[in-house]
Short mmCIF file of C-alpha atoms in Angstrom, two decimals:
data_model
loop_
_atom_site.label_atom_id
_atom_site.label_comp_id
_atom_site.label_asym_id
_atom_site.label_seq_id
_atom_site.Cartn_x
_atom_site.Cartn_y
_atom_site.Cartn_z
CA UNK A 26 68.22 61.73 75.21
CA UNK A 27 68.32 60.73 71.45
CA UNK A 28 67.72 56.61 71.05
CA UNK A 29 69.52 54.39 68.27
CA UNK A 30 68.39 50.83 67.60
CA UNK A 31 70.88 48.92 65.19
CA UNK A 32 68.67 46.49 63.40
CA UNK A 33 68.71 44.25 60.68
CA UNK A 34 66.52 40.99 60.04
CA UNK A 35 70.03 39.12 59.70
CA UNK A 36 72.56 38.12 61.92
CA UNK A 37 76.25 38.41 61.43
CA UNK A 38 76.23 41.75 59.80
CA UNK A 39 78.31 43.09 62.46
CA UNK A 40 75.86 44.58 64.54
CA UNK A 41 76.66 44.54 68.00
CA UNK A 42 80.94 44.92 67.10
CA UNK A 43 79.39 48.14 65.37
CA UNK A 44 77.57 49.59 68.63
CA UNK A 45 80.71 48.46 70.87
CA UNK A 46 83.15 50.81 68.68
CA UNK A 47 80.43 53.56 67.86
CA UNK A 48 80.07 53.53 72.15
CA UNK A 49 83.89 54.00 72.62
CA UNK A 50 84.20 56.64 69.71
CA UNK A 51 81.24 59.05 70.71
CA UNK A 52 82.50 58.68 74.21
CA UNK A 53 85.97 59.93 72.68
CA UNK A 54 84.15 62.78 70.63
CA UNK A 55 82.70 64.24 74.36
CA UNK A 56 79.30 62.24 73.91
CA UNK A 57 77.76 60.93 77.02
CA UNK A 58 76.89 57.27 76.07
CA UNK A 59 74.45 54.52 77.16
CA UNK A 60 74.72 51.30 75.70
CA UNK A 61 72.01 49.04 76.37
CA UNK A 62 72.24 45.78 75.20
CA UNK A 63 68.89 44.54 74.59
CA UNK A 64 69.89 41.20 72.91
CA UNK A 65 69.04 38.02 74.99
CA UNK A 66 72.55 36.64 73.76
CA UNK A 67 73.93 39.54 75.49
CA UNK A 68 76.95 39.92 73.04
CA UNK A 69 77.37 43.32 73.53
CA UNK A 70 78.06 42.83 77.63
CA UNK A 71 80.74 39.84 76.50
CA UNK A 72 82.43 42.65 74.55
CA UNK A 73 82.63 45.33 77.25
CA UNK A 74 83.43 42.58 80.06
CA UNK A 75 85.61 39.70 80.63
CA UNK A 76 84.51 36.42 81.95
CA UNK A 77 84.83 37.16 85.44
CA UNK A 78 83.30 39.42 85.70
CA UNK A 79 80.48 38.24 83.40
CA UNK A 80 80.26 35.45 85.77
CA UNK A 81 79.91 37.75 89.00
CA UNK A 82 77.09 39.45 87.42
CA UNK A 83 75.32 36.60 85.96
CA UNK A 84 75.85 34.50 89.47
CA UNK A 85 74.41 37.01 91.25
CA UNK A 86 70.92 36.85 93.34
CA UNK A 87 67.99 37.45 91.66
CA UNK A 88 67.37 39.72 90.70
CA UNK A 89 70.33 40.06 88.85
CA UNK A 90 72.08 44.01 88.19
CA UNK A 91 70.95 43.73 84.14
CA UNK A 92 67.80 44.93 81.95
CA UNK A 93 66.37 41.30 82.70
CA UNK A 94 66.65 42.07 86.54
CA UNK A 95 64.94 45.23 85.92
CA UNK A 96 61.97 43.91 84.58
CA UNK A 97 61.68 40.87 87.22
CA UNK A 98 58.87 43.31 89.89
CA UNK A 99 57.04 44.11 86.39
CA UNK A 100 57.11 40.87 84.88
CA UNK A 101 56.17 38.51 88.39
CA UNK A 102 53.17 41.49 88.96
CA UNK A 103 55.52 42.78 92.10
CA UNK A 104 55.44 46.29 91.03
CA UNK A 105 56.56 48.24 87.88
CA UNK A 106 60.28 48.25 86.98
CA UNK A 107 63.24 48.72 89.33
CA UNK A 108 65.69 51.00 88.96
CA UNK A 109 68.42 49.27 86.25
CA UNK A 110 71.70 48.93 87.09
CA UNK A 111 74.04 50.32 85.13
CA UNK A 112 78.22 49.58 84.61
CA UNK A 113 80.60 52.17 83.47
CA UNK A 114 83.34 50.47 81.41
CA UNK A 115 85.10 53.80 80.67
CA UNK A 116 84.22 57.30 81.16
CA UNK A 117 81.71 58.45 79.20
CA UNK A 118 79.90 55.01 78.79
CA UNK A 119 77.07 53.83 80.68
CA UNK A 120 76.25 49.83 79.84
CA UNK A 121 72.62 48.25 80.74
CA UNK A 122 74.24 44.86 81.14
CA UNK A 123 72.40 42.39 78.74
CA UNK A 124 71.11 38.70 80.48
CA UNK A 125 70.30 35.40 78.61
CA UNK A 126 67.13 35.66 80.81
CA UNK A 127 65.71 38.29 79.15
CA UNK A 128 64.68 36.05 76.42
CA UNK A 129 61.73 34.69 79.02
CA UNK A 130 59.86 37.66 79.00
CA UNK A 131 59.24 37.43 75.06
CA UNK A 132 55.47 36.50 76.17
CA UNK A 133 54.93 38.71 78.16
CA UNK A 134 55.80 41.33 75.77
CA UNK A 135 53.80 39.89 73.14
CA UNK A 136 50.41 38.79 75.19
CA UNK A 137 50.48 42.32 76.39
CA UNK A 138 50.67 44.30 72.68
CA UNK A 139 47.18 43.44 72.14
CA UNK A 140 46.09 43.96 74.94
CA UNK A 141 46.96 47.56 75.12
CA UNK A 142 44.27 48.36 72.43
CA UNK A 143 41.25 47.06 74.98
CA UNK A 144 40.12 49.48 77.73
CA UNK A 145 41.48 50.54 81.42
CA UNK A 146 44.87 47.96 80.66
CA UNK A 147 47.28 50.02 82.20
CA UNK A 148 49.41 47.24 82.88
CA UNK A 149 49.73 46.50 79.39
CA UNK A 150 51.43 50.28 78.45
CA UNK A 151 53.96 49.23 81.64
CA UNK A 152 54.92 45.98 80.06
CA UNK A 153 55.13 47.13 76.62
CA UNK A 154 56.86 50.45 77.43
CA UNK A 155 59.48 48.66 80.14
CA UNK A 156 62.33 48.38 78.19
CA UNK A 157 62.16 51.78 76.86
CA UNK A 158 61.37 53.41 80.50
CA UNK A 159 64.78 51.58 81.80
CA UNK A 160 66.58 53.36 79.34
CA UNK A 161 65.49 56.34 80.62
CA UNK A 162 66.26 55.62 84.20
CA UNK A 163 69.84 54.77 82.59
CA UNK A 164 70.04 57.89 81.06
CA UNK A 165 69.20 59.93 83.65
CA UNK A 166 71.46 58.38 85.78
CA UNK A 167 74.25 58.72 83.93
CA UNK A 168 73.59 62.01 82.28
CA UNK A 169 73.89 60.91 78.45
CA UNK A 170 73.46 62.41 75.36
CA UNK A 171 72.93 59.09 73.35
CA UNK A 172 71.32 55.74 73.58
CA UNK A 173 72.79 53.38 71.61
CA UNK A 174 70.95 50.05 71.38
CA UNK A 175 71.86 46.54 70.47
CA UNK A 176 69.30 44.02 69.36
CA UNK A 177 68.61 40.34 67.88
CA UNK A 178 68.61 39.65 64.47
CA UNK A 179 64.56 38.72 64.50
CA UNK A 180 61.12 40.63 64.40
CA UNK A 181 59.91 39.26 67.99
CA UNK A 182 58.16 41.05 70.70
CA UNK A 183 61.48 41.78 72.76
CA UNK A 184 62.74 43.78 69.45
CA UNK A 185 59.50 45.55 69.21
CA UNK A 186 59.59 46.60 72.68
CA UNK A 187 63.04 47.79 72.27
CA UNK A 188 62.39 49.51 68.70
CA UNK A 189 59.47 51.87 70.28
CA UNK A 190 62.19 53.10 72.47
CA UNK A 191 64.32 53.93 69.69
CA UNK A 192 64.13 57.85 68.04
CA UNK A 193 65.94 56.45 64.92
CA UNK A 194 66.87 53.26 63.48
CA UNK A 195 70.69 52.35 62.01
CA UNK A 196 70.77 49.21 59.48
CA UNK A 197 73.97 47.79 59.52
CA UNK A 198 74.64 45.28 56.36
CA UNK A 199 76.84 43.06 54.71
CA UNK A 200 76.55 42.45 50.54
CA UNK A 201 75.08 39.18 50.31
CA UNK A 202 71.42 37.90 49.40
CA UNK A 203 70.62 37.46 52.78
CA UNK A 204 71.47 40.92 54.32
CA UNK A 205 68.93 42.26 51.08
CA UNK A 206 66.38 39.97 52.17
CA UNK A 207 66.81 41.21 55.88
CA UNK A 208 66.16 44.42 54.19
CA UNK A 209 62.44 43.36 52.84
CA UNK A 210 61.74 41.85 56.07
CA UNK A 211 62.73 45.10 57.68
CA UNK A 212 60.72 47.78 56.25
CA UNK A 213 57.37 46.56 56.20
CA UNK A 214 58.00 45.33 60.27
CA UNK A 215 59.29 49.28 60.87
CA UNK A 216 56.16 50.34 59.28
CA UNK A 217 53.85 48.33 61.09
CA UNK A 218 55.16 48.30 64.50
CA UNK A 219 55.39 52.03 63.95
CA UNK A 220 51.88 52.17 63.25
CA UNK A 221 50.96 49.55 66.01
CA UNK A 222 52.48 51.62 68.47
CA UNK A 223 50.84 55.25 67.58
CA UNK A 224 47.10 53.53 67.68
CA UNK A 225 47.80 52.09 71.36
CA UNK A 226 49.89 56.13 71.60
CA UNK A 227 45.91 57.27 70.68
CA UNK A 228 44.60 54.82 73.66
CA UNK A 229 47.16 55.13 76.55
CA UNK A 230 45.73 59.00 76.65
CA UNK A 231 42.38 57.87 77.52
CA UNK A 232 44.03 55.00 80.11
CA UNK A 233 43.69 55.66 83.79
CA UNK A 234 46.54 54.60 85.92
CA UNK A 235 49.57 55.96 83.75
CA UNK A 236 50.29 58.68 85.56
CA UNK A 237 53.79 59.39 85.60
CA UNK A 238 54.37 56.66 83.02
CA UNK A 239 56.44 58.08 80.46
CA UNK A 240 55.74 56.97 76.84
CA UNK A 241 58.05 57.16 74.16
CA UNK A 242 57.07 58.36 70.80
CA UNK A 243 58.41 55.21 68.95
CA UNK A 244 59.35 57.30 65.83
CA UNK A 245 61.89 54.64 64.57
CA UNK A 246 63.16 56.91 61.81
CA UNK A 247 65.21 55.31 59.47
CA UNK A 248 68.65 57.26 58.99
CA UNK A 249 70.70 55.13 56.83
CA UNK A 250 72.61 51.92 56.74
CA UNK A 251 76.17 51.04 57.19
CA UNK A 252 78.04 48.43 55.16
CA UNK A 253 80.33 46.17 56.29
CA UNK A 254 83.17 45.01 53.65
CA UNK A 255 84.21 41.82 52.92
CA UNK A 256 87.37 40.55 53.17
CA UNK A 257 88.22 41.53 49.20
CA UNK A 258 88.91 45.14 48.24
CA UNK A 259 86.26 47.30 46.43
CA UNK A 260 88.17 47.99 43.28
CA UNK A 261 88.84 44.51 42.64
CA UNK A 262 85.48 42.61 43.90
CA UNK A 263 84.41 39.18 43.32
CA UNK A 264 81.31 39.13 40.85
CA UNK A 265 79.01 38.22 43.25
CA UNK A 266 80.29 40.68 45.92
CA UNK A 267 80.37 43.88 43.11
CA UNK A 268 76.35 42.31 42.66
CA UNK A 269 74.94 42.62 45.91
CA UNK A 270 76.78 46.26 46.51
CA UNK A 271 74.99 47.71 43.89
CA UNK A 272 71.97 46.33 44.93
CA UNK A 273 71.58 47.89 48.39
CA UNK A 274 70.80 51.58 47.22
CA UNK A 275 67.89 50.04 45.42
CA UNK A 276 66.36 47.85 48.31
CA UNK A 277 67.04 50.44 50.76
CA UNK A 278 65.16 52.94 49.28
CA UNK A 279 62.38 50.46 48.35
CA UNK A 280 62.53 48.31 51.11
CA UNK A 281 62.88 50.35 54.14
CA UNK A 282 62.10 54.44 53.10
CA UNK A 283 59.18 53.09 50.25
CA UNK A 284 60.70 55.54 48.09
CA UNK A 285 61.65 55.36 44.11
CA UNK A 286 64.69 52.85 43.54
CA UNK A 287 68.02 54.10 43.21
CA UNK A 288 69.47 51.90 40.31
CA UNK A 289 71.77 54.21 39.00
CA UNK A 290 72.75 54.74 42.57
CA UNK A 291 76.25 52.86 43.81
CA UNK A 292 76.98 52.54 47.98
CA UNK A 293 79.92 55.11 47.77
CA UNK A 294 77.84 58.38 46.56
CA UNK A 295 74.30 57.15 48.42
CA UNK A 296 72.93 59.75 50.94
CA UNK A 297 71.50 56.97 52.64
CA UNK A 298 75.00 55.38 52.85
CA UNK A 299 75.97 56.08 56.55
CA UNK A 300 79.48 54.37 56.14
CA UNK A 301 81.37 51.94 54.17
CA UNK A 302 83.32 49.95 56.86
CA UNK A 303 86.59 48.08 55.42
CA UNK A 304 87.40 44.64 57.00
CA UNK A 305 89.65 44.83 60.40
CA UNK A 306 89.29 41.13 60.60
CA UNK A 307 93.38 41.43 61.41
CA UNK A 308 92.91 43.85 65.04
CA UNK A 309 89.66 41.57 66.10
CA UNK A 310 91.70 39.10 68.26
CA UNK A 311 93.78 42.15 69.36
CA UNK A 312 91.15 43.94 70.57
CA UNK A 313 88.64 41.22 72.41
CA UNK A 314 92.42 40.41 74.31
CA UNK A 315 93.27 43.67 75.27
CA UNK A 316 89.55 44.28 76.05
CA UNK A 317 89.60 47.88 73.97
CA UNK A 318 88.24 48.72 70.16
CA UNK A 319 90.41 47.95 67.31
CA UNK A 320 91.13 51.98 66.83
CA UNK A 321 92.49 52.19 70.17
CA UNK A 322 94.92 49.37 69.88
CA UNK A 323 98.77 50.44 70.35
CA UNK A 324 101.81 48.60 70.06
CA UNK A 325 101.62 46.78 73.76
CA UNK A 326 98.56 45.32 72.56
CA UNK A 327 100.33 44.09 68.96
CA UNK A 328 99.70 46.43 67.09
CA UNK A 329 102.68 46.96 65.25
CA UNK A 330 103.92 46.83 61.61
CA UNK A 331 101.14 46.90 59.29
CA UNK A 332 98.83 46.88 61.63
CA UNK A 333 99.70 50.55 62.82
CA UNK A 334 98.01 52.02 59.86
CA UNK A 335 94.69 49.73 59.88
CA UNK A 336 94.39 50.88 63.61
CA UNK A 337 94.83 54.34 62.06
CA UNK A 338 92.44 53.75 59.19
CA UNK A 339 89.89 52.06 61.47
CA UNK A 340 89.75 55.00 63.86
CA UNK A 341 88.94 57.30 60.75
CA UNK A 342 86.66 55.38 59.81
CA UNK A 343 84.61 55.26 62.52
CA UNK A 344 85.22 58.46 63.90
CA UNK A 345 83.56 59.80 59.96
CA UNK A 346 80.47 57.22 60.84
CA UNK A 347 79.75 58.39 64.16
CA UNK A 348 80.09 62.39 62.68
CA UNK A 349 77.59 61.24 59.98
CA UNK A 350 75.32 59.85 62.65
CA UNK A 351 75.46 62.81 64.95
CA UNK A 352 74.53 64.82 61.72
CA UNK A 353 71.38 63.03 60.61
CA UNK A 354 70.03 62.79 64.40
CA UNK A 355 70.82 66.70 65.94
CA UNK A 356 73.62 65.34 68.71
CA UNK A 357 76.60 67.94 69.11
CA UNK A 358 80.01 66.00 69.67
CA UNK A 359 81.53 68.25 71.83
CA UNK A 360 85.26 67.12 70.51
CA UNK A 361 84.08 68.60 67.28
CA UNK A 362 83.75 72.18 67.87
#
């Protein structure tokens, strides 16, 4: 199975709406999909559920049926992980419910990272490596292609745990100072927790008590970034908006890859450019009431009038971002061929 994180240092970029509509359309395209939602505000779960049934999972016994309850034999020194428990929303999608409880194992995850670097602490390489060993379970359980993984917007231990399960690494953004910024915070933290994890990779293979333990490589390859519009239109953008656009090219490259800038570079003909997502704002409250993404929206839902040819627009779009991401990361969409 090929693992995705979608990361970026700051919030509201659209992060988690991206994974929810990249889940549906690779399901679409014939890709078997898990999406884990490894964000202690569990966002991602609120999307694919409604309230009830959030409630019946979340009111459940402990441990609960989400990556949180997973962890609980690992984390209270029961056992190692339990089997996760996985939903599927449609066909095609496999969802490792998220749980605001997951946010209480942040010290664990970071007491143990040090840890793992002093001798015989095989303990440590089951803590650290949890999160990334329940998406396996999930995967083989389901059969999937694809991991795609939903994060916080920060550089704690729960996102470095969840990063060193991830092959490659999308960074959604929005053009503004602060999604930039996100961007210098970003690439240095990729490098090092890349590096982190392949000196304790080194140590785990002199570690006794691993055995069967699998460890992921923690690659965390950057493939590109996706940008999310604002609500103006690119050929006629505010000054400040038309600013931070043509800035991204340049603090990607420099930033995140540690390349050579790209000033004479603008979003629309950057390699690096994944997709240039217009604003739906209009479908949103569509499709969080008719529990489906904004592409799939018909006219029983509201769609109608003008909105008929942003739900057509919107499923172009992201049906070109999640070809583009298949391409960069080797996964065949079966719809495709």
């Amino acid at each position: 199975m090929t693992a995705v994180a979608f990361f970026n240092n700051k919030g509201g970029v659209g992060k988690t709406s991206l994974v929810y509509h990249l889940a549906w359309m690779f399901a679409d395209l014939g890709v078997g999909v898990v999406a884990a939602d490894l964000d202690p505000q569990a966002n991602l779960t609120s999307m694919f559920l409604d309230e009830n049934e959030m409630e019946r999972l979340w009111a459940s016994k402990a441990p609960r049926d989400t990556v949180s309850g997973a962890l609980v034999p690992l984390i209270e020194g029961l056992g190692d992980i339990s089997p996760p428990k996985t939903l599927m929303p449609r066909p095609g999608i496999s969802l490792v419910p998220g749980d605001l409880s997951l946010s209480r194992v942040e010290d664990q995850l970071s007491s143990q990272w040090p840890l793992c670097l002093d001798d015989d602490q095989p303990r440590a390489f089951r803590v650290i490596t949890a999160l990334s060993r329940i998406l396996q379970h999930a995967q083989r359980e389901s059969e999937a292609d694809l991991a795609l993984i939903d994060v916080g917007p920060n550089l704690g231990a729960i996102n470095r745990a969840a990063l060193i399960a991830a092959d490659h690494v999308v960074v959604p953004l929005a053009p503004d100072l602060f999604s930039l910024q996100g961007l210098r915070n970003l690439g240095p933290t990729l490098v090092s927790w890349r590096n982190g994890w392949k000196e304790r990779l080194d140590k785990a293979a002199g570690t006794e008590g691993l055995d069967g333990v699998a460890m992921p490589s923690g690659a965390m390859q950057p493939i590109g970034y996706v940008v999310q519009q604002h609500a103006v239109r690119l050929d006629r953008p505010v000054k400040a908006y038309a600013r931070w656009m043509d800035a991204i090219p340049n603090e990607y490259r420099t930033a995140v890859l540690k390349e050579a800038d790209g000033h004479q570079l603008v979003v629309e003909n950057d390699e690096h450019c994944l997709g240039l997502l217009r604003n739906y704002r209009s479908l949103m409250p569509y499709a969080q009431d008719a529990r489906k993404p904004m592409f799939f929206l018909r006219a029983a839902d509201g769609a109608v009038g003008g909105h008929v040819n942003a739900v057509r627009d919107c499923y172009d779009d992201f049906r070109n971002l999640a070809c583009a991401i298949s391409d960069r990361i080797g996964v065949r969409c079966p719809q495709l061929d």
